mmCIF file of C-alpha atoms in Angstrom:
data_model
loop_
_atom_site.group_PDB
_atom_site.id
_atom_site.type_symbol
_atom_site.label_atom_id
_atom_site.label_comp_id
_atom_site.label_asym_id
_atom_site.label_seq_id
_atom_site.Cartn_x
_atom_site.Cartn_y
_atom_site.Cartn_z
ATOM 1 C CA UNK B 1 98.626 97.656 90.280
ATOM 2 C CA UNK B 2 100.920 98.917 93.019
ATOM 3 C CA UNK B 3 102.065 96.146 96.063
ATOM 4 C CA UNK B 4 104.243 97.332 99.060
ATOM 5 C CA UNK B 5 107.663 96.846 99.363
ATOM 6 C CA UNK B 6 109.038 95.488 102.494
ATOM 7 C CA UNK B 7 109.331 98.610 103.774
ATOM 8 C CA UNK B 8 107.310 100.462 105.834
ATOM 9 C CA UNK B 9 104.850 101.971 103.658
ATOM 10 C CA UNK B 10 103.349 104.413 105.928
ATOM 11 C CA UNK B 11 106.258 105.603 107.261
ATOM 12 C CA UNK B 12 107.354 105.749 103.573
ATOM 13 C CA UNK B 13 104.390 108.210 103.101
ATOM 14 C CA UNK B 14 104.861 110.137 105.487
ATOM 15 C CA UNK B 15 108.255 111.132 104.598
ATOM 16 C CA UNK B 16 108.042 111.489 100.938
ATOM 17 C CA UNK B 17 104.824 113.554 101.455
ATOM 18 C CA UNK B 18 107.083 115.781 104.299
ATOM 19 C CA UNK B 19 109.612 116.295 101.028
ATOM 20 C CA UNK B 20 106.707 118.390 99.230
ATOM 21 C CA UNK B 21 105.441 120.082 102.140
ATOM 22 C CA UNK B 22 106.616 123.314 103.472
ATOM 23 C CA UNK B 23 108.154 124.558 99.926
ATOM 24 C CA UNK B 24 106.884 128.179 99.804
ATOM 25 C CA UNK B 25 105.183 129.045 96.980
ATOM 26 C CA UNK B 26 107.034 130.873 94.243
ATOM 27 C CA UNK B 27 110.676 128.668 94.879
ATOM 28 C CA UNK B 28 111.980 126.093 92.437
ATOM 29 C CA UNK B 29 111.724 122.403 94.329
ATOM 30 C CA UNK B 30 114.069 119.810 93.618
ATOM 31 C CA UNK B 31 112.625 117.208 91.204
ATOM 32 C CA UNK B 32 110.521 114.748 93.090
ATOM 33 C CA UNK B 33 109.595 111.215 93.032
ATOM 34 C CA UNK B 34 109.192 109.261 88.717
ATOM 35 C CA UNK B 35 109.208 110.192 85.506
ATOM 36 C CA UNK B 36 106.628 111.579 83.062
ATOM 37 C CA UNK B 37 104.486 109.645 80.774
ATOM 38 C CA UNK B 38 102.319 110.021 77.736
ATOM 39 C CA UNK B 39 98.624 111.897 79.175
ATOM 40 C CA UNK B 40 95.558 109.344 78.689
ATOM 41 C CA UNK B 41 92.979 110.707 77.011
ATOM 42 C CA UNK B 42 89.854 108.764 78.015
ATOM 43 C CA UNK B 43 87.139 110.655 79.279
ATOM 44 C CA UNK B 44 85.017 109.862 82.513
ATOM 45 C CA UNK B 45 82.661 107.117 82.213
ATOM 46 C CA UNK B 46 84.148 105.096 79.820
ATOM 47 C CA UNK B 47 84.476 101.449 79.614
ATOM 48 C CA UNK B 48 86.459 100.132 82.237
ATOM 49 C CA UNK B 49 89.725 98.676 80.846
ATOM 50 C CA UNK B 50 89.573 95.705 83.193
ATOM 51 C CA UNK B 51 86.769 94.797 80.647
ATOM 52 C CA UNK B 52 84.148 94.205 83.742
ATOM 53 C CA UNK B 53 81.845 96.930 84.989
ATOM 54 C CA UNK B 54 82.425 98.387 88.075
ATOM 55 C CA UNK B 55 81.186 97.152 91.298
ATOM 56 C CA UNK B 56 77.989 99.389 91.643
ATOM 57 C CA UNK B 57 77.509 100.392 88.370
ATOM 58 C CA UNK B 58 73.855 100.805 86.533
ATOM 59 C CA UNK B 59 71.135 102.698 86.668
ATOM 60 C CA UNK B 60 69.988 104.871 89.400
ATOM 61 C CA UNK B 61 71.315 108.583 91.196
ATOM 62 C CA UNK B 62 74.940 108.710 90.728
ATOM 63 C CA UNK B 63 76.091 107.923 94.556
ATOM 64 C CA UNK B 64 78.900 110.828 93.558
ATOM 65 C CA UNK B 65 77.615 114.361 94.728
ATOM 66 C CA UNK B 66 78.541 116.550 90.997
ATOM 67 C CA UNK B 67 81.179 118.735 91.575
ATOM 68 C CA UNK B 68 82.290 117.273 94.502
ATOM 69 C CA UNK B 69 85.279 115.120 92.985
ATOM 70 C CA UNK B 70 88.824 116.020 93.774
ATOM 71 C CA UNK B 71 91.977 114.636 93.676
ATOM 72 C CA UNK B 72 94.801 114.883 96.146
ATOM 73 C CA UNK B 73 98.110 116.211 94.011
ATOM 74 C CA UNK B 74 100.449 114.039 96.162
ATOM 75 C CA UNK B 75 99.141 111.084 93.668
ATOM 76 C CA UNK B 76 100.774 113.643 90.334
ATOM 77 C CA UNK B 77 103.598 114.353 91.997
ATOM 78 C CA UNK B 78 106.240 112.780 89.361
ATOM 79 C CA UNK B 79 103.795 114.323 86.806
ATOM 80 C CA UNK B 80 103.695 118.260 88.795
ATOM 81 C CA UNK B 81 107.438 118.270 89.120
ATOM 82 C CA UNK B 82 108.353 117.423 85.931
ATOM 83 C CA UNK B 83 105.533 118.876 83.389
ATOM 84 C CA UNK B 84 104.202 121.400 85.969
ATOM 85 C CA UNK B 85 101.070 122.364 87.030
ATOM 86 C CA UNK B 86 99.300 123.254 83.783
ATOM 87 C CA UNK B 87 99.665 119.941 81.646
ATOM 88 C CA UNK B 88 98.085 118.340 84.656
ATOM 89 C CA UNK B 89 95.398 120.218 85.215
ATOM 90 C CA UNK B 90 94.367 119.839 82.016
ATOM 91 C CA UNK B 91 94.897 115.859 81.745
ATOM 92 C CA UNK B 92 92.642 116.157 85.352
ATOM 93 C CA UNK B 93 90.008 118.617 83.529
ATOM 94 C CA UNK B 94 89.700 115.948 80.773
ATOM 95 C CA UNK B 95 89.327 113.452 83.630
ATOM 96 C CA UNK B 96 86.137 115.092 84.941
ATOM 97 C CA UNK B 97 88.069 115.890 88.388
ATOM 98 C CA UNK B 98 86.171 119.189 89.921
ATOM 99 C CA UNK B 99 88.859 120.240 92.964
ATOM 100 C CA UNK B 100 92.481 119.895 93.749
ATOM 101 C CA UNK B 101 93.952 119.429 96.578
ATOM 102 C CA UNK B 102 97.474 120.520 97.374
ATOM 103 C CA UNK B 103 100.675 118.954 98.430
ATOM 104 C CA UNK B 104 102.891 121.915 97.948
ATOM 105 C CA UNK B 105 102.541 124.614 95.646
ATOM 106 C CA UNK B 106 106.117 124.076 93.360
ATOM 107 C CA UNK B 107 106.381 122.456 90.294
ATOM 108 C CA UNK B 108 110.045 121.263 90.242
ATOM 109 C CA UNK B 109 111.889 121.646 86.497
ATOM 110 C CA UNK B 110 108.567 123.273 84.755
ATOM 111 C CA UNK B 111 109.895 126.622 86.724
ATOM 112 C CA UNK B 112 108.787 129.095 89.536
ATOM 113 C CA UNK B 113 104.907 129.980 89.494
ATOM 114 C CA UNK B 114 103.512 132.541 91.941
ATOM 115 C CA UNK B 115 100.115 131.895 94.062
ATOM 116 C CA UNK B 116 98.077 133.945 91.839
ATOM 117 C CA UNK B 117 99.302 132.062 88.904
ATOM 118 C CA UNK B 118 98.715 128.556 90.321
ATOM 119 C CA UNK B 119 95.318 129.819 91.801
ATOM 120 C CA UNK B 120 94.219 131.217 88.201
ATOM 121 C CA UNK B 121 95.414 128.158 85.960
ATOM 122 C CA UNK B 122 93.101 125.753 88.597
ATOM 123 C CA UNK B 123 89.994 128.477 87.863
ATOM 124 C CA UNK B 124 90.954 128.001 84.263
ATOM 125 C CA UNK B 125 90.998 124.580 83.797
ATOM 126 C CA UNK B 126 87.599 124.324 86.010
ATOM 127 C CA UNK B 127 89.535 123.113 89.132
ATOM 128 C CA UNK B 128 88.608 124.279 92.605
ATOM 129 C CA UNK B 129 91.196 124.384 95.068
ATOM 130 C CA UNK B 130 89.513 122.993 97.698
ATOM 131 C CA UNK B 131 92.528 122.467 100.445
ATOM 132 C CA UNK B 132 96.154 121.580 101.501
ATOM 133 C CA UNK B 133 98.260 119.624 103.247
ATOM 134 C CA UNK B 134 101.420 121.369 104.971
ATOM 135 C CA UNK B 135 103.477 119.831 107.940
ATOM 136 C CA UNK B 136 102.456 120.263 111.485
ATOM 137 C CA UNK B 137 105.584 120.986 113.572
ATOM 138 C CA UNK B 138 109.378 120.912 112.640
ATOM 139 C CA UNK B 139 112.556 121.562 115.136
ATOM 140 C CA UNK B 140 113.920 124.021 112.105
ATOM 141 C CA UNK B 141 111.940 127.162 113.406
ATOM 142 C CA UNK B 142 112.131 128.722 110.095
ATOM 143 C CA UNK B 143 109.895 125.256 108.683
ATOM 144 C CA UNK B 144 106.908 125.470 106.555
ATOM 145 C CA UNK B 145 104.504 124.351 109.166
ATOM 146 C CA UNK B 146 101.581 125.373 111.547
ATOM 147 C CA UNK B 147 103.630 125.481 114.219
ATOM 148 C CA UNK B 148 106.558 127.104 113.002
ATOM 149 C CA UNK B 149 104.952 129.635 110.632
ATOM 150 C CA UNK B 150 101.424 129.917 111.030
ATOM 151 C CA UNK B 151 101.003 132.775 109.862
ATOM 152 C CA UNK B 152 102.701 132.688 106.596
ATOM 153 C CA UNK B 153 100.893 129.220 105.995
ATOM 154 C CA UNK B 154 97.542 130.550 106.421
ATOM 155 C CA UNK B 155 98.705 133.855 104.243
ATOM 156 C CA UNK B 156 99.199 131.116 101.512
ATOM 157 C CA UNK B 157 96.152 129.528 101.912
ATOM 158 C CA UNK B 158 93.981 132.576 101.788
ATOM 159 C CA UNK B 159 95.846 133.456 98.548
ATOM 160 C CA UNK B 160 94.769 130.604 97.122
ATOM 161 C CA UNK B 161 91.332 131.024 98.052
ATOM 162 C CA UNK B 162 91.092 127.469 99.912
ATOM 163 C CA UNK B 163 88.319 126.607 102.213
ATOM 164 C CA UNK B 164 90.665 124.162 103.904
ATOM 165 C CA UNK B 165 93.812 124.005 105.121
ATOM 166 C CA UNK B 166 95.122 120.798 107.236
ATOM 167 C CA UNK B 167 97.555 118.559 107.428
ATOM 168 C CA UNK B 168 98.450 114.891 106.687
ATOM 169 C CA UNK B 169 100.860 114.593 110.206
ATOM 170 C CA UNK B 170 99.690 112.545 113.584
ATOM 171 C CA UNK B 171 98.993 114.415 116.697
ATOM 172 C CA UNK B 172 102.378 112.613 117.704
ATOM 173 C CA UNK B 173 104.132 115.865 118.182
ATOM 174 C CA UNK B 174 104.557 114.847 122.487
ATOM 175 C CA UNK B 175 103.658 111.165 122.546
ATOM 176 C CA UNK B 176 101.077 108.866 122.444
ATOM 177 C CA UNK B 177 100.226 109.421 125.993
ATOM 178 C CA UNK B 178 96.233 110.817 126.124
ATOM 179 C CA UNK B 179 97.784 113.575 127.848
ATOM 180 C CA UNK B 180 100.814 114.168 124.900
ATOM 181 C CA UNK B 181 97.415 113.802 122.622
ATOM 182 C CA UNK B 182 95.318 116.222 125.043
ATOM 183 C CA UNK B 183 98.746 118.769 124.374
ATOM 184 C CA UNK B 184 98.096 118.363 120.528
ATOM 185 C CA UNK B 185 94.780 119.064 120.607
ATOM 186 C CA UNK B 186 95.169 122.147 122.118
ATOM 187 C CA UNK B 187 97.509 123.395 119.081
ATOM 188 C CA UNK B 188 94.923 122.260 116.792
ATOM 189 C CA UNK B 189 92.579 123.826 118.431
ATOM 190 C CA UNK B 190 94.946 127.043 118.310
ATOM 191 C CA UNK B 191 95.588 126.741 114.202
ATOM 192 C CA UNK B 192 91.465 126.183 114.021
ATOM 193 C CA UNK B 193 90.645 129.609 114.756
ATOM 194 C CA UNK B 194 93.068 131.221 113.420
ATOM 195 C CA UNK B 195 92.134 129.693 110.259
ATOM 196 C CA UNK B 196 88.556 130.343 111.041
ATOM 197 C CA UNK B 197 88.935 133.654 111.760
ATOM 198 C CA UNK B 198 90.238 133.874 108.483
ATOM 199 C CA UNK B 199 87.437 132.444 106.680
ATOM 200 C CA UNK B 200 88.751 128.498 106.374
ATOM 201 C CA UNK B 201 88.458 125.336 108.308
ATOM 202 C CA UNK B 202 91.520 123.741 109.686
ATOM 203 C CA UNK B 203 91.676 119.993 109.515
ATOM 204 C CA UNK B 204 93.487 116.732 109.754
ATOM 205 C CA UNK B 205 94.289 113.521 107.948
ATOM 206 C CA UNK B 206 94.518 110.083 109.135
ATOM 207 C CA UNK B 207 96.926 107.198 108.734
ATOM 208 C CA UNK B 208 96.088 104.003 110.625
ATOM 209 C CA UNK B 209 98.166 104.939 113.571
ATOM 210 C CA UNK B 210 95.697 107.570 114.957
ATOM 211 C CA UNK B 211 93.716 104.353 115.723
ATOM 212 C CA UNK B 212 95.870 102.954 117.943
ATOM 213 C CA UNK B 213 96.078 102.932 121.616
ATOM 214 C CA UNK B 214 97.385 105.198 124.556
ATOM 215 C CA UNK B 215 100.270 103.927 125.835
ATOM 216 C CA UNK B 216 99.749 104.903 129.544
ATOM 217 C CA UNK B 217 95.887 103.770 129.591
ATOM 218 C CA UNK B 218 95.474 100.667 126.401
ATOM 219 C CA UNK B 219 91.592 101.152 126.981
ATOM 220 C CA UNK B 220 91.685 104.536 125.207
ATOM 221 C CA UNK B 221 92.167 105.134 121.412
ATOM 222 C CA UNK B 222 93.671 107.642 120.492
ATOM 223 C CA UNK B 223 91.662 109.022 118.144
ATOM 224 C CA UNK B 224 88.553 108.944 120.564
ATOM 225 C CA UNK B 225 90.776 111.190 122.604
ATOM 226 C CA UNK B 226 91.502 113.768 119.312
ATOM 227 C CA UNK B 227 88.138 114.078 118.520
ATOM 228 C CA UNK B 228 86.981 114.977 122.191
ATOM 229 C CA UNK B 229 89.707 117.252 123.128
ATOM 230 C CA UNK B 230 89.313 119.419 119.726
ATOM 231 C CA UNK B 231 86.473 121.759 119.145
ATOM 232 C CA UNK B 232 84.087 120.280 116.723
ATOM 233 C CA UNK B 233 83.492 124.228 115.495
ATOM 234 C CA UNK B 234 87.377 124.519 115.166
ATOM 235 C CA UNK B 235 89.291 120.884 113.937
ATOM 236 C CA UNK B 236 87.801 119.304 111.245
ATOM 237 C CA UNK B 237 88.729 115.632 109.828
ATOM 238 C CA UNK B 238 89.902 114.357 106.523
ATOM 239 C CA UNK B 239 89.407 110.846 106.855
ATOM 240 C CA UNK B 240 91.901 108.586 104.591
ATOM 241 C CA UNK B 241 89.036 105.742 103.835
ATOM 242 C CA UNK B 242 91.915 103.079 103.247
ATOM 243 C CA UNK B 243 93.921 104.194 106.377
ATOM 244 C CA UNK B 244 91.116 104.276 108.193
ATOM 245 C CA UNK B 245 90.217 100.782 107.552
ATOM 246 C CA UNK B 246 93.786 99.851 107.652
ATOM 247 C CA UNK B 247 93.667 100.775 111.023
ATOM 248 C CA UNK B 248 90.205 98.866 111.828
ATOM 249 C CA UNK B 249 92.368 95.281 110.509
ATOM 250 C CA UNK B 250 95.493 96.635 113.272
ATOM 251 C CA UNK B 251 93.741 97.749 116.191
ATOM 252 C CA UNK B 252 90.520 96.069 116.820
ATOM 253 C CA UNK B 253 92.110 94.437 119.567
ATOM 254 C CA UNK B 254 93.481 96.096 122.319
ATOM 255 C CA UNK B 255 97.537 95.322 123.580
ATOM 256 C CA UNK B 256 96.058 92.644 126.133
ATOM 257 C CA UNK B 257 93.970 91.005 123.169
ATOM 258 C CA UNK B 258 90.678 92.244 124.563
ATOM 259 C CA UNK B 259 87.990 93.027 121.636
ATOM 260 C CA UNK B 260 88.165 96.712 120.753
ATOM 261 C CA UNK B 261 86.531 96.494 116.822
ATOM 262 C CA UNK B 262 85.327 99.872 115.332
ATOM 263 C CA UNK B 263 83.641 100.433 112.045
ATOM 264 C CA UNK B 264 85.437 103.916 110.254
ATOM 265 C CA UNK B 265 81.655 104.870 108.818
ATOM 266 C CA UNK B 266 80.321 105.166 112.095
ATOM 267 C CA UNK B 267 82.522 107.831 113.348
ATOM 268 C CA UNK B 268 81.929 109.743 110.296
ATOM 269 C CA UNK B 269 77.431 108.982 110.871
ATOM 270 C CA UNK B 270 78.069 109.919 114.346
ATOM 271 C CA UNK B 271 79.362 113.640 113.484
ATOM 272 C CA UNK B 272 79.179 113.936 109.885
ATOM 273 C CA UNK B 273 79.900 118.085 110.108
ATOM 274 C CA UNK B 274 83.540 117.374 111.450
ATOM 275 C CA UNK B 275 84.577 115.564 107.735
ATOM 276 C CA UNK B 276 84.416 118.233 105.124
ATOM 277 C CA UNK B 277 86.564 116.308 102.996
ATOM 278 C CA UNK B 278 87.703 112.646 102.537
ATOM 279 C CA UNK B 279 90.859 110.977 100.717
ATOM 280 C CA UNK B 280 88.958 107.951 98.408
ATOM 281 C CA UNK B 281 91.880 105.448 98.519
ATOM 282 C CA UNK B 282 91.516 101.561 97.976
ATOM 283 C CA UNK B 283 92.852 98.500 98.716
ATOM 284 C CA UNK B 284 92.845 94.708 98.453
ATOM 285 C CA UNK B 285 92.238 92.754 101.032
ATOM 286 C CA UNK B 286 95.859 90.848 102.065
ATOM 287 C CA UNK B 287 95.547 89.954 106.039
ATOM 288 C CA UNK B 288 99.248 89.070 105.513
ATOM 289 C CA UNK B 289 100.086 92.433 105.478
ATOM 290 C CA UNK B 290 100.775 94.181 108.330
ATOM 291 C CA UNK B 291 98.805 96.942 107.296
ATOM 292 C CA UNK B 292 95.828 94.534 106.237
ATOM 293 C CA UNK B 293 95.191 95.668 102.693
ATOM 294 C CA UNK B 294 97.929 96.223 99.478
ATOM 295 C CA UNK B 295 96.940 99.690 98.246
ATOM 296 C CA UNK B 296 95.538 100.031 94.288
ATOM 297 C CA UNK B 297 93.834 102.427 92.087
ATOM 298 C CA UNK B 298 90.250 102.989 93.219
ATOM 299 C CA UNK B 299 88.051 100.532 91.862
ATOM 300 C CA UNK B 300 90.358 97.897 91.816
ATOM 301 C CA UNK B 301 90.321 97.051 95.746
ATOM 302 C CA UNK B 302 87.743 95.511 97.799
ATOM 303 C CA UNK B 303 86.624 98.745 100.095
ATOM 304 C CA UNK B 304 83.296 98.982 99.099
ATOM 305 C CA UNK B 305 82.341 102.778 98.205
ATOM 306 C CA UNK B 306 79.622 102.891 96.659
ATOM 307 C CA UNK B 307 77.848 101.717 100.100
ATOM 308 C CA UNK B 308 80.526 104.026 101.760
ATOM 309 C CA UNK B 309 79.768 107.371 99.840
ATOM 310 C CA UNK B 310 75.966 106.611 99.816
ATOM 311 C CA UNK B 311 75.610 105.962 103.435
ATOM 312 C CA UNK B 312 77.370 109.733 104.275
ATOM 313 C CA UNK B 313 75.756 111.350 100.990
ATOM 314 C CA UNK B 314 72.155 110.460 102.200
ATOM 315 C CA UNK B 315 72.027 111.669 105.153
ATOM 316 C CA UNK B 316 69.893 114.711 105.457
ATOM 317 C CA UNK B 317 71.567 117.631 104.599
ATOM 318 C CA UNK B 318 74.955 115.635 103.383
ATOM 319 C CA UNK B 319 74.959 115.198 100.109
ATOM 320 C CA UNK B 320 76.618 118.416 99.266
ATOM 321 C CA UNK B 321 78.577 118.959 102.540
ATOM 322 C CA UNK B 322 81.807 116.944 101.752
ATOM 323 C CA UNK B 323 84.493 116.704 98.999
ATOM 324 C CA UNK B 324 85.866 113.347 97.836
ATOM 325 C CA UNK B 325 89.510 113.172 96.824
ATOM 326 C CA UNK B 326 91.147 110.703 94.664
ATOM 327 C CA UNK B 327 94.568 109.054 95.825
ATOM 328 C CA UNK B 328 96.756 106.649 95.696
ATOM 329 C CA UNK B 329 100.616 106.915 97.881
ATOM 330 C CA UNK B 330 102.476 105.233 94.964
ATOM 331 C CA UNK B 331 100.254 104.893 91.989
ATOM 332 C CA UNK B 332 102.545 102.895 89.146
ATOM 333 C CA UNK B 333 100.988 105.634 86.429
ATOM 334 C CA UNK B 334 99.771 108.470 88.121
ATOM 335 C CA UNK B 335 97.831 109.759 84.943
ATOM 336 C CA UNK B 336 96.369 106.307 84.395
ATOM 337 C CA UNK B 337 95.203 106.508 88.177
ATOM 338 C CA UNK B 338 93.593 109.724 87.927
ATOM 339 C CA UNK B 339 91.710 108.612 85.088
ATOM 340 C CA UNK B 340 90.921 105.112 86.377
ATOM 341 C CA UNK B 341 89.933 106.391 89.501
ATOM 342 C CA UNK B 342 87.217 109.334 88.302
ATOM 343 C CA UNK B 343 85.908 106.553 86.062
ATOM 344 C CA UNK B 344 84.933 104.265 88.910
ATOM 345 C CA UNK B 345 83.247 106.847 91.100
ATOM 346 C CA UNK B 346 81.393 108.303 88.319
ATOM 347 C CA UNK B 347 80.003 104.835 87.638
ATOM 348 C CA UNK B 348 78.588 104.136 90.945
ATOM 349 C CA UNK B 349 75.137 104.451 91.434
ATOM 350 C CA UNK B 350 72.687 104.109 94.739
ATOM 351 C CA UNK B 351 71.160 100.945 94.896
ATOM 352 C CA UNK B 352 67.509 101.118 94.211
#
């Protein structure tokens, strides 16, 4: 089980993720973060090796939509840049995993692989590349990113055949003024449709931060603001279920210690079109921690999804809308998570 350093861990995040976004695809990336281990080999729905069953598990309609279980790559990383893509998308294939989601599209010392290559050894291995993550704005002009290259980005995408393309960075680009967020919106809106006119939904990803509060009016989260100044047929969401929560235990209070509690479902009930896709991250509980919970492989935490997936997956028309990914920042055996972690969610079942 992983804990937190004393660092920062979101900041952390966000700048290791920022070293495997915005390689172009086809390069050789420097080697990233670990080392590589011996694959598992259990499959999907076997015993549990905490020796307990899973919270949720038994009889009834599995509360996981089939086919609809991915797993972010960020979480492989050590295991991408030093075996390459192949080795894990057949320890993921073995895992029952049904989509991939990108952090970059380089494998590090396994060698160069072209688009077309990395988009036909997915298909091969059953894998649907469902999405991406690439930075939003850099000052280096030439920079991977929406702002700097959108074009090129979206080229990449639409090679790969992805339905999504997003990214993992705050609308922090001007501020955290509403009107710095109002600014933001407006690129997002921008990147949305050019990546619908091509066919693809343009979304972003949470950390807790998005939940906090304008600094010129405190009344005002920010992410109300995001989701009313983007168009809902333009700017999706990928919630990050742990961040999201995360941010719940920081900012249910406003800066003058007024009550300002929100539940993360409800924004997701409210406008359940505007999440395609979800990152399935867990935590336990640790309200000494400033981010409220010490991150761990799914299953292992105390976010409850099984009432989390069920409540989005029943509503009418829902159950096949969204994709689930599998992740974990700084998992301390990334092939042992990915297994772990599709064992779990396969096990949960509705409650009669």
């Amino acid at each position: 089980m992983s804990r937190f350093s004393q660092t920062d861990p979101e900041l952390t995040h966000r700048l290791t993720r920022r070293g495997m976004l915005g390689v172009a695809a086809g390069t050789t990336a420097a080697a990233l973060l670990g080392a590589a281990a011996a694959p598992a080999t259990a499959a999907p729905g076997t015993a549990s090796t905490t020796g307990t069953a899973p919270r949720g598990a038994g009889r009834g309609r599995p509360v996981l939509p089939p086919g609809r279980l991915g797993i972010q790559l960020y979480s492989l990383r050590d295991k991408v840049s030093t075996l390459g893509f192949a080795p894990v998308f057949a320890e993921l294939e073995k895992y029952g995993y049904d989509e991939v989601e990108f952090a970059g599209y380089t494998q590090g010392s396994a060698g160069p692989i072209t688009l077309a290559q990395l988009k036909r050894l997915a298909r091969n291995h059953g894998l649907n590349p469902i999405g991406s993550h690439v930075g939003y704005y850099s000052n280096d002009p030439g920079a991977y990113t929406f702002a700097q290259n959108l074009t090129k980005v979206l080229d990449d995408a639409q090679a790969l055949g992805l339905k999504h393309i997003g990214t993992a960075s705050g609308p922090f680009r001007y501020g955290s003024t509403v009107d710095a967020w109002k600014r933001a919106a407006e690129e997002f809106n921008t990147y949305g449709a050019a990546a619908k006119a091509r066919g693809m939904k343009f979304y972003q990803h949470n950390h807790s931060e998005e939940f906090s509060f304008a600094t010129d009016n405190p009344k005002v989260r920010l992410y109300d603001v995001l989701l009313a100044e983007t168009d809902p047929d333009l700017v999706f969401l990928e919630m990050d279920i742990f961040w999201a929560y995360s941010g719940q235990f920081r900012f249910s209070q406003r800066p003058d210690g007024s009550p300002a509690p929100f539940e993360p479902l409800d924004y997701v009930l409210d406008q359940p079109h505007r999440y395609p896709l979800f990152h399935v991250k867990d935590g336990v509980s640790d309200p000494a921690n400033t981010y409220g919970y010490r991150m761990t492989d799914v299953g292992d935490g105390d976010i409850d999804y099984q009432r989390f997936i069920s409540a989005v997956t029943r509503l009418r028309g829902e159950r096949f809308a969204h994709h689930w990914q599998a992740e974990h920042d700084q998992p301390t055996e990334s092939f042992t998570f990915a297994r772990r972690s599709s064992e779990h969610l396969h096990s949960l079942r509705e409650k009669c």
